[in-house]
Every structure is written in C-alpha cells, then in structure tokens.
PDB file of C-alpha atoms in Angstrom:
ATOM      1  CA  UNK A   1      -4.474  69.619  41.109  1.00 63.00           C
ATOM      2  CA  UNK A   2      -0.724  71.046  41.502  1.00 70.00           C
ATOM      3  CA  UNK A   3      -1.592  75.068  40.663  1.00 92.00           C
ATOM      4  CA  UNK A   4       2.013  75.794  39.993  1.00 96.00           C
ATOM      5  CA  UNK A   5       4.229  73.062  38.458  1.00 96.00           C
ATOM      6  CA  UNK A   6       7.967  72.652  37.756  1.00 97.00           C
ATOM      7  CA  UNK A   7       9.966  70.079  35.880  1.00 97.00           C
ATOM      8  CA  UNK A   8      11.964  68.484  36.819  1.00 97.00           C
ATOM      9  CA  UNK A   9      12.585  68.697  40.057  1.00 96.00           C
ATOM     10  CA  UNK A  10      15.762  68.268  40.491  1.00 97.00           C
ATOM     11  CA  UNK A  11      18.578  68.322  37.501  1.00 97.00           C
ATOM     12  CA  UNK A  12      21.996  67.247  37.649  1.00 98.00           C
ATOM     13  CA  UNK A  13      24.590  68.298  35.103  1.00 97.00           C
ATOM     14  CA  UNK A  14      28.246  69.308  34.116  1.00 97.00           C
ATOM     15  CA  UNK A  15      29.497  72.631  33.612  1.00 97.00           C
ATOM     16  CA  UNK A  16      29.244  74.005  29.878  1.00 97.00           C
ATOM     17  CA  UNK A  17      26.002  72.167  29.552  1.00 98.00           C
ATOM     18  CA  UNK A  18      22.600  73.962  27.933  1.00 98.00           C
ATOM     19  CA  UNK A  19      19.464  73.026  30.132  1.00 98.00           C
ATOM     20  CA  UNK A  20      16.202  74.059  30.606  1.00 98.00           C
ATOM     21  CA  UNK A  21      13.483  74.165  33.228  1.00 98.00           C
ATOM     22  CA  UNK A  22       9.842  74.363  32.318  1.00 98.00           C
ATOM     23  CA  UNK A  23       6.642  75.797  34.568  1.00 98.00           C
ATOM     24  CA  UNK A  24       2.574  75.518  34.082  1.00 97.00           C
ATOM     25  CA  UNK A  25      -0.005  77.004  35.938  1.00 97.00           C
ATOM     26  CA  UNK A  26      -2.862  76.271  35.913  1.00 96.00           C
ATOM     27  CA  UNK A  27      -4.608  79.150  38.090  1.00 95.00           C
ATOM     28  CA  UNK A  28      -5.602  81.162  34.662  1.00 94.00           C
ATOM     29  CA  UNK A  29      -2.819  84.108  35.898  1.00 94.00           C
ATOM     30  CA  UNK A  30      -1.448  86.392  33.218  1.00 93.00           C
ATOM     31  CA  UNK A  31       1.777  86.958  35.294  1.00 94.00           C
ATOM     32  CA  UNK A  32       4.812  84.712  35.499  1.00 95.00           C
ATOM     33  CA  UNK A  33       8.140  84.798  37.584  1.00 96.00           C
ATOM     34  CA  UNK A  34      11.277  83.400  37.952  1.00 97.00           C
ATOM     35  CA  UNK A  35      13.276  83.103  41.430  1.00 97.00           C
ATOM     36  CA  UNK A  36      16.714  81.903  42.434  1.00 97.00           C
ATOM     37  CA  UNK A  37      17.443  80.584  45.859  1.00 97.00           C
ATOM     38  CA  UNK A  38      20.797  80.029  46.249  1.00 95.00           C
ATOM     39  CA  UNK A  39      22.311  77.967  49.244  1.00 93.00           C
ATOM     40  CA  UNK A  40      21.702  80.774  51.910  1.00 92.00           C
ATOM     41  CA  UNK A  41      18.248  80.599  50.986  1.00 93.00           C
ATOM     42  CA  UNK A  42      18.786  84.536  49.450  1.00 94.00           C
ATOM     43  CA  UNK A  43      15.300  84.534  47.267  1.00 95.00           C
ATOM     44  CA  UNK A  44      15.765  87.063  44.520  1.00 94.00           C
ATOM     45  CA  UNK A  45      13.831  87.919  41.104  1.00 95.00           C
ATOM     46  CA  UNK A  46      14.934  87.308  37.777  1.00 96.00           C
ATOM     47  CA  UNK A  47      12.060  87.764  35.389  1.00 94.00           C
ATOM     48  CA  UNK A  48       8.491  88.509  34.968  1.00 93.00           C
ATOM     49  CA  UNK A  49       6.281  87.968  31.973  1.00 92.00           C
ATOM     50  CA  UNK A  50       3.127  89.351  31.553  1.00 90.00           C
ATOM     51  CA  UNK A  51       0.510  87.928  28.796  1.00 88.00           C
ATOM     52  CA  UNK A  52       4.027  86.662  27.491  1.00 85.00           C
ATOM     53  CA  UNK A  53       5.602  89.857  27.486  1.00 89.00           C
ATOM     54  CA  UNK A  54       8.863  90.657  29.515  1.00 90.00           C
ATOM     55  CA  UNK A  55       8.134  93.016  32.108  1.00 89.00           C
ATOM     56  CA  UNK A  56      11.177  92.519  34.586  1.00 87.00           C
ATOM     57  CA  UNK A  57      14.249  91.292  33.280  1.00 88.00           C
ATOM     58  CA  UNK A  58      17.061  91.820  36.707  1.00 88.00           C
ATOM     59  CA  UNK A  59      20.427  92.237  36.658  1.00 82.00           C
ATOM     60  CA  UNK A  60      20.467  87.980  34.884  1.00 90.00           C
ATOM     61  CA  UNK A  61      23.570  86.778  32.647  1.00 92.00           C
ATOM     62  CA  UNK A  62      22.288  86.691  29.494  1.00 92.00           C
ATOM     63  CA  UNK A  63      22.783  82.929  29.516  1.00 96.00           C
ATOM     64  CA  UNK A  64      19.725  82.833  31.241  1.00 96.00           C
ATOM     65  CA  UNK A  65      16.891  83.201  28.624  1.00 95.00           C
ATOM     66  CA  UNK A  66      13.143  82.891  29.455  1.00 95.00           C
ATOM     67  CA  UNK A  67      10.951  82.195  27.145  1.00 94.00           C
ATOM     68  CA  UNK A  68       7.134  82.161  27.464  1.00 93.00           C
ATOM     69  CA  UNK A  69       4.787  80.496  24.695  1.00 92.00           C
ATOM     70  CA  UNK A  70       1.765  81.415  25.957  1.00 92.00           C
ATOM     71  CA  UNK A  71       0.050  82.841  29.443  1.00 91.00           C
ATOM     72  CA  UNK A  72       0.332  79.783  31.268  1.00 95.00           C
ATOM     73  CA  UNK A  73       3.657  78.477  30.494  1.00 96.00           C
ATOM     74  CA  UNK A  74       7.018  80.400  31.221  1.00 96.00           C
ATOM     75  CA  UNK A  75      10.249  78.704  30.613  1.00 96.00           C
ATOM     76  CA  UNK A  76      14.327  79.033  31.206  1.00 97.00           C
ATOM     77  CA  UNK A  77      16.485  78.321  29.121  1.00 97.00           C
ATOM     78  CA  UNK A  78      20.094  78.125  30.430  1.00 97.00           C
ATOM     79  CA  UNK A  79      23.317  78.061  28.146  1.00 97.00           C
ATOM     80  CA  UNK A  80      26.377  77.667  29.466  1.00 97.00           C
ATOM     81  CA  UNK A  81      26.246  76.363  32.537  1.00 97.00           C
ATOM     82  CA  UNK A  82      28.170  77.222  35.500  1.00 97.00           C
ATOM     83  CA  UNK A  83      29.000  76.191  39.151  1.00 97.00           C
ATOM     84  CA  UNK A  84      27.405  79.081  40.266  1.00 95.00           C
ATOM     85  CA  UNK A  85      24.461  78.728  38.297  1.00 97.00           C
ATOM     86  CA  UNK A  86      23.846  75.961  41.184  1.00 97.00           C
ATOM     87  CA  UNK A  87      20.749  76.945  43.081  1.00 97.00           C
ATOM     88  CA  UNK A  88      16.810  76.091  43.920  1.00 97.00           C
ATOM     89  CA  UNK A  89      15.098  77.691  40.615  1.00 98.00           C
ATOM     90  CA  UNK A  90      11.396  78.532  41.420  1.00 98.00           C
ATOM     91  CA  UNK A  91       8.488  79.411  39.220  1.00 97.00           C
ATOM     92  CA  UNK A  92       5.590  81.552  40.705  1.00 96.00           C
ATOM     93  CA  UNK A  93       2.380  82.999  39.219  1.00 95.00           C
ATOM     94  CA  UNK A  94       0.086  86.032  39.956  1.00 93.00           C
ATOM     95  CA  UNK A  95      -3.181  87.302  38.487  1.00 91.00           C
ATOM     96  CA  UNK A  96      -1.839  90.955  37.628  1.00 85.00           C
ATOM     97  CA  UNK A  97       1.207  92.824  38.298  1.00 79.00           C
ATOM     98  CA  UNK A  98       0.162  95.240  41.257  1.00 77.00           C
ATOM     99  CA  UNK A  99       1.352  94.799  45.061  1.00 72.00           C
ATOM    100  CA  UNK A 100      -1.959  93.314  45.924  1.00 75.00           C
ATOM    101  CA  UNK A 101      -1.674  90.174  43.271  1.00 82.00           C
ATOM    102  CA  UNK A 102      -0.278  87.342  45.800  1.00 86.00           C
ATOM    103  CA  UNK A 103       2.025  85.233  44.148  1.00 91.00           C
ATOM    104  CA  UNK A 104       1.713  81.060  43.913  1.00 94.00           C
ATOM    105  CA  UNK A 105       4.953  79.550  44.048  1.00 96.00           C
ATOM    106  CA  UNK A 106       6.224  76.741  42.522  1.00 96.00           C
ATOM    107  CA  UNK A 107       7.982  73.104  43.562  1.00 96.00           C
ATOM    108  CA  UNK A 108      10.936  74.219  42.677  1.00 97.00           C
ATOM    109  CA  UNK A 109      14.069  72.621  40.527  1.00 98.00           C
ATOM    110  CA  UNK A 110      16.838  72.085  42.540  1.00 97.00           C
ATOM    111  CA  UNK A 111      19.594  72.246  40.102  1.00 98.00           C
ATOM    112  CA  UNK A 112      23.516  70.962  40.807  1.00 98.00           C
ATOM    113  CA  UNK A 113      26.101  71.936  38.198  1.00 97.00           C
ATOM    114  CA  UNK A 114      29.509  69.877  38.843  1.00 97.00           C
TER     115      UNK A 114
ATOM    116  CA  UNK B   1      23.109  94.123  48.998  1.00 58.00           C
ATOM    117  CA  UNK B   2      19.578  93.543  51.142  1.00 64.00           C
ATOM    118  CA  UNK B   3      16.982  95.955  51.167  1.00 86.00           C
ATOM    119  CA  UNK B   4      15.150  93.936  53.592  1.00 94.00           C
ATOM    120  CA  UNK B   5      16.491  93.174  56.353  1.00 95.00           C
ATOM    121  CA  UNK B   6      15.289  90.540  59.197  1.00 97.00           C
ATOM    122  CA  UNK B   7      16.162  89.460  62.496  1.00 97.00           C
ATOM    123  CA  UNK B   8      16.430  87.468  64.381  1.00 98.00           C
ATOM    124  CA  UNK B   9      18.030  85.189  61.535  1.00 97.00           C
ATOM    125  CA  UNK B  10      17.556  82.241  63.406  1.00 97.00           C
ATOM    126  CA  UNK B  11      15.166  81.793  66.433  1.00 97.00           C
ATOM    127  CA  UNK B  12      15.023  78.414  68.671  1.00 97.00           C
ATOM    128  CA  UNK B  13      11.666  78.560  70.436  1.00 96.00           C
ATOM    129  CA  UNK B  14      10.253  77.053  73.402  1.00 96.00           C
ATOM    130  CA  UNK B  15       6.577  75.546  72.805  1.00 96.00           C
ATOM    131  CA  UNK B  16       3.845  77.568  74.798  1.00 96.00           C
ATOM    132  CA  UNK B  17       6.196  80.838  74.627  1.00 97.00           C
ATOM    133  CA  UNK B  18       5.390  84.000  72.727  1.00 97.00           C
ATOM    134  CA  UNK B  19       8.029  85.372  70.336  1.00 98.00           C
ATOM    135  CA  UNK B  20       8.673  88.288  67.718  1.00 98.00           C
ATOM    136  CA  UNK B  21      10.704  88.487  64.001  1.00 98.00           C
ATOM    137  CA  UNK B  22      10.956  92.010  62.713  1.00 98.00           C
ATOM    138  CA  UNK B  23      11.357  93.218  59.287  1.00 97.00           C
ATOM    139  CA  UNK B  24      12.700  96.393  58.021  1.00 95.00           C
ATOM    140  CA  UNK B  25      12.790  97.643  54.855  1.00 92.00           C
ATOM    141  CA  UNK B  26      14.392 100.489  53.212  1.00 86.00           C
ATOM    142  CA  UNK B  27      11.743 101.705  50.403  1.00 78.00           C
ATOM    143  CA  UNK B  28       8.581 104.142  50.793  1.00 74.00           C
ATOM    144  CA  UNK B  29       6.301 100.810  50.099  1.00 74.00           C
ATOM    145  CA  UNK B  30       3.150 100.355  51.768  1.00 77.00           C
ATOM    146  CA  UNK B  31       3.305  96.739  50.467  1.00 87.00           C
ATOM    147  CA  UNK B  32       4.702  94.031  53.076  1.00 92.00           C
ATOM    148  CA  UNK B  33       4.321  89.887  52.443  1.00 94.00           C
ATOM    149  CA  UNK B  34       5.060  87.058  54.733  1.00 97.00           C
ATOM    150  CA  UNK B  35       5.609  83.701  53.453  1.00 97.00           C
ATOM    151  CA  UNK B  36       6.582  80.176  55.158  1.00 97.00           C
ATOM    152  CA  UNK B  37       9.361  78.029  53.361  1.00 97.00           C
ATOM    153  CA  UNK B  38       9.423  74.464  54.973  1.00 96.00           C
ATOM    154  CA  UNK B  39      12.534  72.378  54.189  1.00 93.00           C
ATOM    155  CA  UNK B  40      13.327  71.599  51.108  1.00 92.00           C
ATOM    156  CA  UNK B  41       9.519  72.633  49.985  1.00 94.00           C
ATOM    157  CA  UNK B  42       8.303  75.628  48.192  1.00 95.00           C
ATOM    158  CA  UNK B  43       7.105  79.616  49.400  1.00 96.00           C
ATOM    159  CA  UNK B  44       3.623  79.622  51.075  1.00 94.00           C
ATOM    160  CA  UNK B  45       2.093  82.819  51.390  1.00 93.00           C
ATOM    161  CA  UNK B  46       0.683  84.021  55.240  1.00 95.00           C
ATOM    162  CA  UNK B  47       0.375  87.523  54.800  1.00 94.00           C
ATOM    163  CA  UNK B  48      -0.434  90.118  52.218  1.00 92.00           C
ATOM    164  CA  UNK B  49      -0.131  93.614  53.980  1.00 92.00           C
ATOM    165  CA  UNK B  50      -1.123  96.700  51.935  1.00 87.00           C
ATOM    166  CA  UNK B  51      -1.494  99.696  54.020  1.00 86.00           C
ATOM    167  CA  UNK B  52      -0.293 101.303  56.907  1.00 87.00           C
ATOM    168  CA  UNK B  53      -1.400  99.572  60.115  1.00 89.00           C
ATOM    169  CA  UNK B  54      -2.711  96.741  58.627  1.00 90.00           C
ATOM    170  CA  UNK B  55      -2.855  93.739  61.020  1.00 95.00           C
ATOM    171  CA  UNK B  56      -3.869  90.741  60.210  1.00 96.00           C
ATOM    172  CA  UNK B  57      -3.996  87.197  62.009  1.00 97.00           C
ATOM    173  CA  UNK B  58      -4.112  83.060  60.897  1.00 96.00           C
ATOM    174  CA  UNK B  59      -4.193  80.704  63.805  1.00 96.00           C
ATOM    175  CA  UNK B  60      -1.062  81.463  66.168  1.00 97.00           C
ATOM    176  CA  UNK B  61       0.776  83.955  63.833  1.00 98.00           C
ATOM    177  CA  UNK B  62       0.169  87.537  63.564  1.00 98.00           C
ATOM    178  CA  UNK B  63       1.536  89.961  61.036  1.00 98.00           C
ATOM    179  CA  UNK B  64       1.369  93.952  61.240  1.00 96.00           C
ATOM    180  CA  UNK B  65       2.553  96.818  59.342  1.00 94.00           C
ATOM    181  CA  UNK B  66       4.217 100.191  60.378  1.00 93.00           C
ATOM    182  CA  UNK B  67       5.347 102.000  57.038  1.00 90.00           C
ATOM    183  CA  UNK B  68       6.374 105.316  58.896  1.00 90.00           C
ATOM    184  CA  UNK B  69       9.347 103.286  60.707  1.00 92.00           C
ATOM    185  CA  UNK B  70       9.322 101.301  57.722  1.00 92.00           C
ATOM    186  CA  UNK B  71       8.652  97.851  59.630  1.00 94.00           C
ATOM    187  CA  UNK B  72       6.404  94.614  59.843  1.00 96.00           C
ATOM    188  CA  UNK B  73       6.227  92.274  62.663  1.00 97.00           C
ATOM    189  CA  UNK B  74       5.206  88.330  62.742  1.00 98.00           C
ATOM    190  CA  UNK B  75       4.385  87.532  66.394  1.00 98.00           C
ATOM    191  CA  UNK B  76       4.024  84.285  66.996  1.00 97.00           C
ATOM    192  CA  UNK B  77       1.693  83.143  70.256  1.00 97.00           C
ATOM    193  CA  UNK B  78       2.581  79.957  72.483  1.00 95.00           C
ATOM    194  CA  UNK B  79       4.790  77.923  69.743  1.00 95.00           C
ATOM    195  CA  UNK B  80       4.352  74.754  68.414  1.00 95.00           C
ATOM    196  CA  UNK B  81       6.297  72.681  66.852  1.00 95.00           C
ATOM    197  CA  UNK B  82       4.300  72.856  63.626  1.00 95.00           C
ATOM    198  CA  UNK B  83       5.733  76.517  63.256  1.00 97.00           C
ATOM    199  CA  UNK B  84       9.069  75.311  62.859  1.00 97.00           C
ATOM    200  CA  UNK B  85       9.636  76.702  59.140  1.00 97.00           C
ATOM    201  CA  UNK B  86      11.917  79.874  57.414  1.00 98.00           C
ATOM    202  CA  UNK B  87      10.024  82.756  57.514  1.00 98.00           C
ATOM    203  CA  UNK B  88      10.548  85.796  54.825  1.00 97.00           C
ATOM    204  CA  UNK B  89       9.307  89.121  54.562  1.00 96.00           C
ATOM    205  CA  UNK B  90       9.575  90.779  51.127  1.00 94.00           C
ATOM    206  CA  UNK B  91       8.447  94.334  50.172  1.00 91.00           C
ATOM    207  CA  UNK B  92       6.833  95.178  47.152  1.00 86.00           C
ATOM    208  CA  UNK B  93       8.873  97.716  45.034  1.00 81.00           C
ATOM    209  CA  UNK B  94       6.952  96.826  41.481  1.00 83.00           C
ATOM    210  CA  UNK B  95       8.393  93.640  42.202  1.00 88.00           C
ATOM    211  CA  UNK B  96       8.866  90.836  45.452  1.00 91.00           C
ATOM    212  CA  UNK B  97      12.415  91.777  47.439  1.00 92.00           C
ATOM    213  CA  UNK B  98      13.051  89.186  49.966  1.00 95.00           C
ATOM    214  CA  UNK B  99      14.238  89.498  52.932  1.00 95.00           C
ATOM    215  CA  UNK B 100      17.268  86.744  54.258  1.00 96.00           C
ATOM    216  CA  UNK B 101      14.594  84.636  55.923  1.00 97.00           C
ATOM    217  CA  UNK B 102      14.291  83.549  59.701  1.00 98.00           C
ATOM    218  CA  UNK B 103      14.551  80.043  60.557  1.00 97.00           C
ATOM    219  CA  UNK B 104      12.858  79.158  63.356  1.00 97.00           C
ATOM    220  CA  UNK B 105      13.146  75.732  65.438  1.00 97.00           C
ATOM    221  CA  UNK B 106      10.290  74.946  68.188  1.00 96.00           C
ATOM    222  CA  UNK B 107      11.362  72.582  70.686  1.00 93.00           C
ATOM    223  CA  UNK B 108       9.941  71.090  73.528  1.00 89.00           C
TER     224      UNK B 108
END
C-alpha cells in the first residue's frame, strides 16, 4: 500500500516539450506539495494545495502549473520545457497545514530534459 | 540563498564512533524536522521537533532543539553502516525550508 505515489518515475524528454507528472495519496490528507531537487540535492517548495485550494505558490515560472482535482490528487503540469527544468520532482502530503503536520513524501519523478 | 544552513556537508564515519551534524537556521521558528534521503530514494521523516528543548531519540540517532541559538543537533551513537544516508534539517516558516543536506558515509 504505497501512501504517496508518483508517475512516472522517471521521464525523458526534449526541450520545448509540455509534460506532466501526476501524485495520489492515499493517507486521507487535505494538504498537498510539490518539491524540486535539483542535482545538488537543494530541496525547495513550489506549491501547496489545501482541500484543492492554492495555499503556497513560490517564486515558480509560470510554466509550471499545478492543478489539483480533488483532495487526494495534486498534479503538474509543465509547458515549455527547459534544460533547467531537469531535476528530481517530489510529491508529499500532510494532514493540515500547521508545523506539527509531518509530511509523507513521495517516489519521486526524476525528470531529464535534453 | 539558504536559510538553513548545515554542516558538516559531508561526514565519512568510522563504525562504533560517535559523531554530530548541526543545523542553524535563521528564522524565530520553534519548528525543526529531520529527514533521511537514501540514494536515489525518497525523504523519510526522523524527527518532528516543536518546542524549545525538545529532544527526542530512534535507535542510534538523536535529535535536539535549541531555538534561542537558533540550532538543532542529530548525534549519531557508535555508527553503522546502515546510517549511511543524506541527512536534512528544514525549519518550518508556514512552510518546509531545507537545509543543503549532509551526506554521510560509514565505513568500516
């Protein structure tokens, strides 16, 4: 029973392409997140959705959109792509918002744009 | 530009020795996490800290929290090799900032 899954898990594509990378949980959270881990391992947020409302939305090219259809799904959407844009992408889930809800973190898509 | 900052960022470890990676962070938080990355795998979380002092322990690993000099500790008693992992502090500033993560190699 994966609690947090990704797909796929690893994506391989040419610049200018649109791709997208869907997440499910399946712990019953209400809050959703998306990280990028680029190739120094830097871990940093880029959204959070709450009962499928944005609550963080981080300094993200807009080419990057998330998109969450209902409390258990949350996924990105990415037009455009870009060399740079080449990273580990991981998912994470949390029942609330506060600094005591402990996040459950994804697989992770390892995504290569050439 | 890092809020949280850790160090050592790499650490080779002899097994059976006792060792130390400190975090400091730059925000009035009282909020402090500690999560294992193992190659090529995903974030698991160790350590929720939520208060000032808080201490708390899992097998060989130990985490603590200082907020007034703004720092958390992960000791780690008599390494194994099983601890060999990247280890990342984030603070909790109404969201998760990570720190650059500590890699850390046991060897024999």
């Amino acid at each position: 029973d994966t609690a947090v899954s990704q797909t796929p898990k690893y994506l391989v594509t040419q610049m200018g392409n649109d791709k997208s990378i869907k997440c499910e949980q399946n712990l019953g959270h209400d809050t959703m997140y998306w990280y990028k881990q680029d190739s120094k391992k830097f871990l940093k947020i880029m959204f959070s959705y709450n009962n499928k409302e944005l609550i963080i939305n981080e300094t993200v090219p807009n080419r990057f959109s998330p998109k969450s259809p209902d409390k258990a799904h949350l996924n990105l959407h990415i037009n455009s792509l870009e060399l740079g844009d080449s990273a580990v992408y991981f998912c994470a889930s949390s029942q609330g918002q506060g600094a005591s809800s402990k996040q459950y973190f994804g697989p992770g898509t390892r995504l290569t744009v050439t | 530009e890092l809020k949280v900052e850790q160090n050592p960022l790499f650490l080779s470890m002899q097994e059976g020795k006792n060792y130390t990676i400190y975090c400091n962070y730059s925000t009035t938080s009282d909020r402090l996490y500690w999560y294992r990355q193992d190659p090529g795998k995903s974030l698991e979380s160790l350590f929720v800290l939520l208060s000032n002092g808080a201490v708390k322990q899992e097998g060989r690993l130990m985490a603590s929290l200082d907020t007034k000099a703004r720092l958390s500790t992960l000791h780690i008693t008599a390494a194994v090799h099983d601890l060999s992992a990247t280890y990342f502090c984030a603070e909790w500033d109404y969201k998760l900032s990570f720190g650059a993560g500590t890699t850390v190699t046991v060897r024999a």
